[in-house]
Amino acid sequence: DVKVTQSSRYLVKRTGEKVFLECVQDMDHENMFWYRQDPGLGLRLIYFSYDVKMKEKGDIPEGYSVSREKKERFSLILESASTNQTSMYLCASSPLLGAGVNTGELFFGEGSRLTVL
Amino acid sequence: AQKVTQAQTEISVVEKEDVTLDCVYETRDTTYYLFWYKQPPSGELVFLIRRNSFDEQNEISGRYSWNFQKSTSSFNFTITASQVVDSAVYFCALSPNSGYALNFGKGTSLLVTP
């Protein structure tokens, strides 16, 4: 069974702390993504990566960075957490099919709910 | 620019009613993919369907059916004879052929009561 695992379901941090959200997938997928989900705003893309050490900004990258040192792991970093980063963070992965075809089907983790006080 | 609009924020129905969730999209790409995902109360998004822009055939899977109409840029989702277990947030999403990430709508929260 395919699996995307996020390291923490619930985190509480203080303003100014550095926060790491970890995501691991066991499907050998090339693409990995970080979204945040907020009521009334749906899912918004923060960053994505289509290969090891590669990253691309999504729609709302400000205040975040990412790291992809290994194919199976994609980390989201909040350098200095702020209260407006209180949210549900969703990690996802997707395969790159043959001949460069990317159909975009995503496999999601259970989410990490972050509260910044 | 890509955009997905789910105008219905919340829908409440009684069990066994049919319900349609609307999705309207905007894209300049000629090749693209449309998706529906379900997010139950547990939180993990579950893939329901993918449709590419060249395939306008409607699809039925059990109580679920999807109506794709390029003329109106819509990809609506109908649940027939709804059940309490259908209660969830449903997201419509769009993926450009050349891109990697999905653009999601804001979601429609469906509540099915007994």
Coordinates of N, CA, C and O in Angstrom, one line a residue, chain A residues 41, chain B residues 1-7 22-27 33-36 73 75 91-95 102-107:
Chain A
L41 N -10.0 28.9 2.3 CA -9.0 29.2 1.3 C -8.6 28.0 0.5 O -7.8 28.0 -0.4
Chain B
A1 N -3.2 31.8 -16.7 CA -3.5 31.6 -15.3 C -4.5 30.5 -15.2 O -5.3 30.3 -16.0
Q2 N -4.4 29.8 -14.1 CA -5.2 28.6 -13.8 C -6.1 29.0 -12.6 O -5.6 29.5 -11.6
K3 N -7.3 28.6 -12.7 CA -8.2 28.9 -11.6 C -9.3 27.8 -11.5 O -9.8 27.4 -12.5
V4 N -9.6 27.4 -10.3 CA -10.7 26.5 -10.1 C -11.7 27.1 -9.1 O -11.3 27.6 -8.0
T5 N -13.0 27.2 -9.4 CA -14.0 27.8 -8.6 C -15.0 26.7 -8.2 O -15.6 26.1 -9.0
Q6 N -15.1 26.6 -6.9 CA -16.2 25.8 -6.3 C -17.1 26.7 -5.6 O -16.8 27.1 -4.4
A7 N -18.2 27.1 -6.2 CA -19.0 28.2 -5.6 C -19.8 27.8 -4.4 O -20.1 28.6 -3.5
D22 N -20.5 21.5 -7.8 CA -20.1 22.2 -9.0 C -18.6 22.5 -9.0 O -18.1 22.8 -7.9
C23 N -18.1 22.5 -10.2 CA -16.7 22.9 -10.3 C -16.5 23.6 -11.7 O -16.9 23.0 -12.7
V24 N -16.0 24.8 -11.7 CA -15.8 25.6 -12.9 C -14.3 25.9 -12.9 O -13.8 26.3 -11.9
Y25 N -13.7 25.8 -14.1 CA -12.3 26.0 -14.1 C -11.9 27.0 -15.2 O -12.7 27.2 -16.2
E26 N -10.7 27.6 -15.1 CA -10.2 28.5 -16.1 C -8.8 28.0 -16.5 O -8.0 27.8 -15.5
T27 N -8.5 27.9 -17.7 CA -7.1 27.6 -18.1 C -6.9 28.0 -19.6 O -7.9 28.0 -20.4
Y33 N -5.6 18.4 -17.0 CA -6.2 17.3 -16.3 C -7.1 17.9 -15.1 O -6.7 18.8 -14.5
L34 N -8.2 17.3 -14.9 CA -9.1 17.7 -13.9 C -9.3 16.5 -12.9 O -9.3 15.3 -13.2
F35 N -9.4 16.9 -11.6 CA -9.5 15.9 -10.6 C -10.6 16.2 -9.6 O -11.0 17.4 -9.4
W36 N -11.0 15.2 -8.9 CA -11.8 15.4 -7.7 C -11.1 14.6 -6.6 O -10.7 13.4 -6.8
S73 N -16.7 24.8 -19.4 CA -15.5 24.7 -18.5 C -16.0 24.2 -17.1 O -15.6 24.8 -16.0
F75 N -16.8 20.7 -14.5 CA -16.5 19.3 -14.2 C -17.2 19.0 -12.9 O -16.7 19.0 -11.8
F91 N -12.8 18.4 -3.0 CA -12.0 19.4 -3.8 C -11.9 19.0 -5.2 O -11.7 17.9 -5.6
C92 N -12.1 20.0 -6.1 CA -11.9 19.9 -7.5 C -10.5 20.5 -7.8 O -10.1 21.5 -7.1
A93 N -9.8 20.0 -8.7 CA -8.4 20.5 -8.9 C -8.1 20.4 -10.4 O -8.7 19.6 -11.2
L94 N -7.1 21.2 -10.8 CA -6.7 21.3 -12.2 C -5.2 21.2 -12.3 O -4.5 21.8 -11.5
S95 N -4.7 20.5 -13.3 CA -3.3 20.3 -13.5 C -2.9 20.6 -14.9 O -3.5 20.0 -15.8
L102 N -1.0 20.6 -8.7 CA -2.4 20.8 -8.9 C -2.9 22.2 -8.3 O -2.4 22.6 -7.2
N103 N -3.8 22.8 -9.0 CA -4.4 24.0 -8.5 C -5.8 23.6 -8.0 O -6.6 23.0 -8.7
F104 N -6.0 23.8 -6.7 CA -7.2 23.3 -6.0 C -8.3 24.4 -5.9 O -7.9 25.6 -5.7
G105 N -9.5 24.0 -6.0 CA -10.6 24.9 -5.6 C -10.6 25.0 -4.1 O -9.8 24.3 -3.4
K106 N -11.5 25.8 -3.5 CA -11.6 26.0 -2.1 C -12.3 24.9 -1.4 O -12.4 24.9 -0.1
G107 N -12.9 24.1 -2.1 CA -13.6 22.9 -1.5 C -15.1 23.2 -1.2 O -15.5 24.3 -1.0

